[in-house]
Short mmCIF file of C-alpha atoms in Angstrom, two decimals:
data_model
loop_
_atom_site.label_atom_id
_atom_site.label_comp_id
_atom_site.label_asym_id
_atom_site.label_seq_id
_atom_site.Cartn_x
_atom_site.Cartn_y
_atom_site.Cartn_z
CA UNK A 78 22.09 38.71 108.66
CA UNK A 79 20.04 35.86 107.23
CA UNK A 80 16.74 36.74 105.63
CA UNK A 81 13.72 34.69 106.46
CA UNK A 82 11.01 33.95 103.78
CA UNK A 83 7.46 34.61 104.82
CA UNK A 84 5.40 31.51 105.13
CA UNK A 85 2.84 31.25 102.47
CA UNK A 86 -0.68 31.66 103.85
CA UNK A 87 -2.83 28.68 102.85
CA UNK A 88 -6.37 29.92 102.15
CA UNK A 89 -9.08 28.38 104.16
CA UNK A 90 -11.44 26.30 101.97
CA UNK A 91 -14.79 25.44 103.52
CA UNK A 92 -15.60 21.81 103.24
CA UNK A 93 -18.50 21.04 100.97
CA UNK A 94 -21.07 19.05 102.76
CA UNK A 95 -22.20 15.86 100.93
CA UNK A 96 -25.81 15.49 100.17
CA UNK A 97 -27.25 12.62 102.12
CA UNK A 98 -28.47 9.96 99.67
CA UNK A 99 -31.90 8.55 99.96
CA UNK A 100 -32.27 4.94 101.05
CA UNK A 101 -33.37 2.43 98.43
CA UNK A 102 -34.80 -0.04 101.02
CA UNK A 103 -37.11 0.79 103.83
CA UNK A 104 -35.19 -0.06 107.08
CA UNK A 105 -38.51 -1.04 108.83
CA UNK A 106 -40.44 -3.01 106.27
CA UNK A 107 -37.44 -4.17 104.19
CA UNK A 108 -39.11 -3.42 101.02
CA UNK A 109 -37.65 -1.57 98.05
CA UNK A 110 -38.78 2.12 98.23
CA UNK A 111 -40.57 3.04 94.80
CA UNK A 112 -39.33 6.08 92.92
CA UNK A 113 -40.72 7.92 89.95
CA UNK A 114 -40.14 10.18 86.96
CA UNK A 115 -42.91 12.68 85.85
CA UNK A 116 -42.34 14.00 82.44
CA UNK A 117 -44.15 14.82 79.27
CA UNK A 118 -44.35 13.30 75.82
CA UNK A 119 -44.71 16.04 73.13
CA UNK A 120 -45.55 19.71 73.60
CA UNK A 121 -47.83 20.70 76.48
CA UNK A 122 -49.86 23.82 77.07
CA UNK A 123 -49.17 25.99 80.00
CA UNK A 124 -51.87 24.57 82.16
CA UNK A 125 -50.72 20.98 81.65
CA UNK A 126 -47.04 22.07 82.40
CA UNK A 127 -48.20 23.26 85.71
CA UNK A 128 -50.22 19.99 86.23
CA UNK A 129 -46.90 18.16 85.57
CA UNK A 130 -45.20 20.26 88.28
CA UNK A 131 -48.10 19.53 90.69
CA UNK A 132 -47.72 15.77 90.08
CA UNK A 133 -43.95 16.05 90.73
CA UNK A 134 -44.62 17.83 93.99
CA UNK A 135 -47.33 15.27 95.01
CA UNK A 136 -44.85 12.39 94.48
CA UNK A 137 -42.19 13.97 96.78
CA UNK A 138 -39.82 13.08 98.22
CA UNK A 139 -39.08 9.98 96.14
CA UNK A 140 -39.11 11.71 92.71
CA UNK A 141 -37.06 14.01 90.61
CA UNK A 142 -38.49 17.45 91.36
CA UNK A 143 -36.25 19.30 88.87
CA UNK A 144 -36.09 16.79 86.13
CA UNK A 145 -34.93 18.64 82.91
CA UNK A 146 -36.18 17.37 79.61
CA UNK A 147 -35.07 17.94 76.04
CA UNK A 148 -37.08 17.83 72.91
CA UNK A 149 -35.00 15.07 71.39
CA UNK A 150 -35.17 12.82 74.49
CA UNK A 151 -37.07 9.74 73.83
CA UNK A 152 -38.46 6.95 76.17
CA UNK A 153 -35.15 5.04 75.89
CA UNK A 154 -33.25 7.96 77.45
CA UNK A 155 -35.45 7.98 80.47
CA UNK A 156 -35.29 4.31 80.77
CA UNK A 157 -31.42 4.19 80.58
CA UNK A 158 -31.30 6.68 83.55
CA UNK A 159 -33.97 5.04 85.48
CA UNK A 160 -32.04 1.87 86.27
CA UNK A 161 -29.06 3.38 88.00
CA UNK A 162 -31.22 5.80 89.98
CA UNK A 163 -33.71 3.16 91.12
CA UNK A 164 -36.77 4.62 89.36
CA UNK A 165 -39.61 2.08 89.32
CA UNK A 166 -42.45 4.09 87.70
CA UNK A 167 -42.98 6.69 84.93
CA UNK A 168 -45.86 9.13 84.97
CA UNK A 169 -46.17 10.65 81.37
CA UNK A 170 -48.34 13.42 80.38
CA UNK A 171 -49.41 14.05 76.78
CA UNK A 172 -51.89 16.16 74.81
CA UNK A 173 -53.80 15.28 71.63
CA UNK A 174 -56.38 17.36 69.59
CA UNK A 175 -59.21 15.75 71.69
CA UNK A 176 -57.90 15.46 75.28
CA UNK A 177 -54.99 15.28 77.58
CA UNK A 178 -53.69 11.73 78.62
CA UNK A 179 -51.77 10.44 81.63
CA UNK A 180 -49.73 7.18 81.28
CA UNK A 181 -48.55 5.15 84.40
CA UNK A 182 -45.86 2.76 83.59
CA UNK A 183 -43.87 0.20 85.70
CA UNK A 184 -40.25 0.15 84.65
CA UNK A 185 -38.54 -1.49 82.96
CA UNK A 186 -41.01 -4.10 81.54
CA UNK A 187 -44.42 -2.61 82.08
CA UNK A 188 -47.40 -2.83 82.39
CA UNK A 189 -48.60 0.58 81.17
CA UNK A 190 -51.93 2.18 82.13
CA UNK A 191 -53.32 4.85 79.84
CA UNK A 192 -55.89 7.30 81.27
CA UNK A 193 -57.89 10.07 79.57
CA UNK A 194 -58.07 13.19 81.68
CA UNK A 195 -61.63 14.47 81.52
CA UNK A 196 -61.22 17.31 84.01
CA UNK A 197 -58.36 18.61 86.16
CA UNK A 198 -57.81 21.57 88.58
CA UNK A 199 -54.30 22.69 89.52
CA UNK A 200 -53.09 23.11 93.07
CA UNK A 201 -53.12 26.88 92.82
CA UNK A 202 -56.72 26.90 91.94
CA UNK A 203 -57.58 24.65 94.74
CA UNK A 204 -55.69 26.91 97.26
CA UNK A 205 -57.45 30.05 95.92
CA UNK A 206 -60.72 28.52 96.57
CA UNK A 207 -60.01 28.04 100.24
CA UNK A 208 -60.33 30.50 103.02
CA UNK A 209 -57.12 29.38 104.90
CA UNK A 210 -54.85 27.40 102.57
CA UNK A 211 -52.47 25.14 104.59
CA UNK A 212 -48.96 24.13 103.54
CA UNK A 213 -46.48 23.64 106.33
CA UNK A 214 -42.75 23.47 105.44
CA UNK A 215 -42.35 19.73 106.29
CA UNK A 216 -45.50 18.65 104.57
CA UNK A 217 -43.78 17.12 101.55
CA UNK A 218 -40.89 15.45 103.50
CA UNK A 219 -42.73 12.14 103.70
CA UNK A 220 -44.56 10.17 101.00
CA UNK A 221 -48.29 10.41 101.10
CA UNK A 222 -50.57 7.50 102.08
CA UNK A 223 -52.74 5.92 99.38
CA UNK A 224 -56.41 5.08 99.74
CA UNK A 225 -58.42 3.20 96.98
CA UNK A 226 -62.14 3.00 96.95
CA UNK A 227 -64.78 1.33 94.71
CA UNK A 228 -62.32 -0.64 92.64
CA UNK A 229 -63.19 -4.23 93.94
CA UNK A 230 -61.30 -7.33 92.91
CA UNK A 231 -63.98 -8.82 90.52
CA UNK A 232 -62.70 -7.33 87.36
CA UNK A 233 -59.12 -8.04 86.36
CA UNK A 234 -58.39 -4.58 84.82
CA UNK A 235 -59.44 -2.86 88.06
CA UNK A 236 -57.52 -5.25 90.14
CA UNK A 237 -54.34 -4.36 88.04
CA UNK A 238 -55.08 -0.66 88.50
CA UNK A 239 -55.20 -1.22 92.30
CA UNK A 240 -51.86 -3.11 92.28
CA UNK A 241 -50.10 -0.37 90.27
CA UNK A 242 -51.17 2.55 92.34
CA UNK A 243 -50.44 0.77 95.62
CA UNK A 244 -46.89 0.06 94.51
CA UNK A 245 -46.17 3.62 93.43
CA UNK A 246 -45.97 4.73 97.05
CA UNK A 247 -43.86 3.26 99.87
CA UNK A 248 -45.65 0.54 102.02
CA UNK A 249 -46.10 1.32 105.70
CA UNK A 250 -46.14 -1.05 108.74
CA UNK A 251 -49.16 0.13 111.04
CA UNK A 252 -47.33 -1.22 114.00
CA UNK A 253 -44.22 0.79 113.59
CA UNK A 254 -45.20 3.88 111.55
CA UNK A 255 -44.95 7.32 113.23
CA UNK A 256 -48.02 9.49 113.22
CA UNK A 257 -45.92 12.62 112.52
CA UNK A 258 -45.00 11.16 109.18
CA UNK A 259 -48.64 10.69 107.98
CA UNK A 260 -49.32 14.13 106.81
CA UNK A 261 -50.67 13.60 103.30
CA UNK A 262 -53.15 11.23 101.54
CA UNK A 263 -53.91 10.41 97.91
CA UNK A 264 -57.55 9.31 97.42
CA UNK A 265 -58.74 7.30 94.30
CA UNK A 266 -62.43 6.68 94.06
CA UNK A 267 -63.78 4.57 91.21
CA UNK A 268 -67.39 5.27 90.04
CA UNK A 269 -68.90 2.12 88.41
CA UNK A 270 -71.72 4.10 86.76
CA UNK A 271 -69.56 6.54 84.94
CA UNK A 272 -66.29 4.57 84.85
CA UNK A 273 -64.35 7.58 86.20
CA UNK A 274 -61.66 7.76 88.71
CA UNK A 275 -61.60 10.80 91.11
CA UNK A 276 -57.98 11.63 91.86
CA UNK A 277 -57.58 13.80 95.00
CA UNK A 278 -54.71 14.95 97.15
CA UNK A 279 -55.29 16.07 100.87
CA UNK A 280 -53.25 17.07 103.81
CA UNK A 281 -53.98 15.50 107.24
CA UNK A 282 -54.20 17.28 110.53
CA UNK A 283 -55.39 16.52 113.98
CA UNK A 284 -57.23 18.83 116.24
CA UNK A 285 -58.22 18.20 119.89
CA UNK A 286 -62.00 17.83 120.34
CA UNK A 287 -63.54 20.48 122.57
CA UNK A 288 -60.76 22.94 122.40
CA UNK A 289 -61.51 26.28 120.77
CA UNK A 290 -59.27 27.68 117.89
CA UNK A 291 -57.99 30.47 120.03
CA UNK A 292 -56.68 28.12 122.67
CA UNK A 293 -55.02 25.87 120.08
CA UNK A 294 -53.29 28.86 118.55
CA UNK A 295 -52.17 30.06 121.83
CA UNK A 296 -50.61 26.79 122.87
CA UNK A 297 -48.90 26.17 119.45
CA UNK A 298 -47.47 29.68 118.74
CA UNK A 299 -46.54 30.89 122.40
CA UNK A 300 -47.67 34.38 121.64
CA UNK A 301 -49.42 36.53 124.09
CA UNK A 302 -52.96 37.23 122.89
CA UNK A 303 -54.47 40.59 122.38
CA UNK A 304 -56.95 41.22 125.31
CA UNK A 305 -57.49 44.89 125.01
CA UNK A 306 -61.19 44.37 123.79
CA UNK A 307 -61.97 41.87 126.41
CA UNK A 308 -63.33 42.56 129.98
CA UNK A 309 -61.80 39.33 131.58
CA UNK A 310 -59.55 36.61 130.69
CA UNK A 311 -62.48 34.17 130.93
CA UNK A 312 -63.95 35.89 127.82
CA UNK A 313 -60.87 34.83 125.81
CA UNK A 314 -61.25 31.15 126.98
CA UNK A 315 -65.01 30.91 126.49
CA UNK A 316 -65.50 32.73 123.32
CA UNK A 317 -64.92 30.40 120.37
CA UNK A 318 -63.03 31.35 117.38
CA UNK A 319 -64.03 30.89 113.72
CA UNK A 320 -65.02 27.37 113.04
CA UNK A 321 -63.45 26.20 116.38
CA UNK A 322 -66.21 23.64 117.23
CA UNK A 323 -66.78 22.33 113.65
CA UNK A 324 -65.06 18.96 114.72
CA UNK A 325 -68.00 18.29 117.07
CA UNK A 326 -70.41 17.81 114.21
CA UNK A 327 -68.86 14.51 112.94
CA UNK A 328 -68.20 12.05 115.79
CA UNK A 329 -67.04 9.38 113.13
CA UNK A 330 -63.89 11.37 112.59
CA UNK A 331 -62.88 11.26 116.30
CA UNK A 332 -60.02 9.08 117.12
CA UNK A 333 -57.91 8.10 120.18
CA UNK A 334 -54.08 8.48 119.62
CA UNK A 335 -51.74 5.83 120.83
CA UNK A 336 -49.19 8.42 121.79
CA UNK A 337 -48.85 12.34 122.18
CA UNK A 338 -48.61 14.25 119.03
CA UNK A 339 -47.24 17.69 119.28
CA UNK A 340 -48.19 20.14 122.04
CA UNK A 341 -52.05 20.08 121.55
CA UNK A 342 -53.02 16.47 120.67
CA UNK A 343 -52.70 14.18 123.67
CA UNK A 344 -53.41 10.43 124.04
CA UNK A 345 -55.64 10.99 126.90
CA UNK A 346 -58.17 13.10 124.78
CA UNK A 347 -59.82 12.42 121.69
CA UNK A 348 -58.64 14.29 118.44
CA UNK A 349 -60.57 14.98 115.21
CA UNK A 350 -59.04 14.03 111.92
CA UNK A 351 -59.26 16.93 109.40
CA UNK A 352 -58.65 16.64 105.58
CA UNK A 353 -57.76 19.84 103.62
CA UNK A 354 -57.40 19.43 99.76
CA UNK A 355 -54.03 20.29 98.45
CA UNK A 356 -54.44 19.54 94.79
CA UNK A 357 -54.15 18.70 91.95
CA UNK A 358 -57.60 17.22 91.34
CA UNK A 359 -58.22 15.00 88.25
CA UNK A 360 -60.96 13.01 86.76
CA UNK A 361 -59.55 9.95 85.02
CA UNK A 362 -60.96 7.27 82.78
CA UNK A 363 -59.04 4.09 82.05
CA UNK A 364 -58.56 3.61 78.37
CA UNK A 365 -56.01 0.94 77.75
CA UNK A 366 -53.67 -1.40 79.55
CA UNK A 367 -50.42 -2.61 77.67
CA UNK A 368 -48.29 -5.55 78.70
CA UNK A 369 -44.97 -3.83 78.32
CA UNK A 370 -43.61 -0.26 78.60
CA UNK A 371 -45.79 1.73 76.18
CA UNK A 372 -45.82 -1.35 73.93
CA UNK A 373 -46.77 -5.02 73.75
CA UNK A 374 -50.14 -6.82 73.77
CA UNK A 375 -53.24 -4.96 74.94
CA UNK A 376 -54.71 -6.59 77.97
CA UNK A 377 -57.71 -4.19 78.25
CA UNK A 378 -59.27 -1.53 76.06
CA UNK A 379 -62.18 0.58 76.79
CA UNK A 380 -62.80 1.33 73.19
CA UNK A 381 -63.94 -2.31 72.53
CA UNK A 382 -67.49 -3.04 73.47
CA UNK A 383 -68.81 -6.42 74.60
CA UNK A 384 -68.83 -7.76 70.94
CA UNK A 385 -65.29 -6.87 70.43
CA UNK A 386 -65.99 -4.14 67.90
CA UNK A 387 -65.16 -0.47 68.16
CA UNK A 388 -67.34 2.68 67.95
CA UNK A 389 -66.47 5.35 65.40
CA UNK A 390 -65.91 7.99 68.07
CA UNK A 391 -63.58 5.74 70.01
CA UNK A 392 -61.57 4.71 66.93
CA UNK A 393 -60.55 8.50 66.25
CA UNK A 394 -59.40 8.90 69.99
CA UNK A 395 -57.44 5.64 69.97
CA UNK A 396 -55.66 6.45 66.77
CA UNK A 397 -54.54 9.89 68.18
CA UNK A 398 -53.21 8.33 71.35
CA UNK A 399 -51.39 5.50 69.44
CA UNK A 400 -49.78 7.89 67.08
CA UNK A 401 -47.77 9.32 70.00
CA UNK A 402 -46.48 5.98 70.98
CA UNK A 403 -45.49 5.06 67.41
CA UNK A 404 -43.54 8.27 66.97
CA UNK A 405 -41.66 7.51 70.27
CA UNK A 406 -40.71 3.97 69.12
CA UNK A 407 -39.52 5.38 65.75
CA UNK A 408 -37.33 8.08 67.36
CA UNK A 409 -35.91 5.33 69.74
CA UNK A 410 -34.92 3.13 66.92
CA UNK A 411 -33.48 5.90 64.68
CA UNK A 412 -31.49 7.59 67.38
CA UNK A 413 -28.00 5.95 67.73
CA UNK A 414 -26.66 8.47 70.27
CA UNK A 415 -29.15 9.31 73.05
CA UNK A 416 -28.88 12.65 74.63
CA UNK A 417 -28.19 12.46 78.44
CA UNK A 418 -30.79 13.99 80.89
CA UNK A 419 -29.09 16.62 83.00
#
């Protein structure tokens, strides 16, 4: 009697889903979508490392959130990776003996803006100071809007700062933009008296005017409210919740929506625009503008006064900030083999 071999059982292999690649060009505006790297130059203390993580989260979704760095990585290493990945801007944090610094550079040929960080607050500190911190899951799925205030166009260096920050985030078309994608905003306010830039990060939410907080929560969550302590259902409707009518104080924040947004905000009724700070918060001072990528001619320097000379205090700070750039240039010239960024 013939013997039949048992057929080999082929194990089932689950297909690996390919990650959807992000677009390089906006399909609506046709402009190139800017991308960024946020990394450090030199050793940072723990608080500045957390500030770096907060800046990466702020730049989402068009940034490398889990970018890994090595001690031997120089500026040329990041620049070699930036081209194939479509990275257009670098945000570099550094720390000297006097103060921390933030450099914002346009790749691959500059310019580079150097800011001195006078004060900063982390996102976790901002959240702890709030009674009800707000951070929905899809809050960082779209890039934030950018609002610049107080810069003007009279001075050339302020006009350049405006152009650089406007190009860090994707442009929007007000005729085709979806209201649901406008969930965050970055505000930069320049004070001409102190020459400081207030850097703030907020979340945007809309609330219908004249509707109590209890009613809004009931409509949004579809949960049966607890009525055991009330005499009648009308008590639940008429009794206002905590801070429910706060939007009625500022009529300038009332807007009429072109279309319905969610289950609560209707185009037929007015809605109040609410901003809640997310962090981080920084107070920046523009120190220097260089033509190239952390090199080249100096287009603007805060250390020079109207006569072109420098004060003694400013010379010490400028020397410390320039030493970091000189060390990076020396390392890039001496290193023959660059370590890849994983």
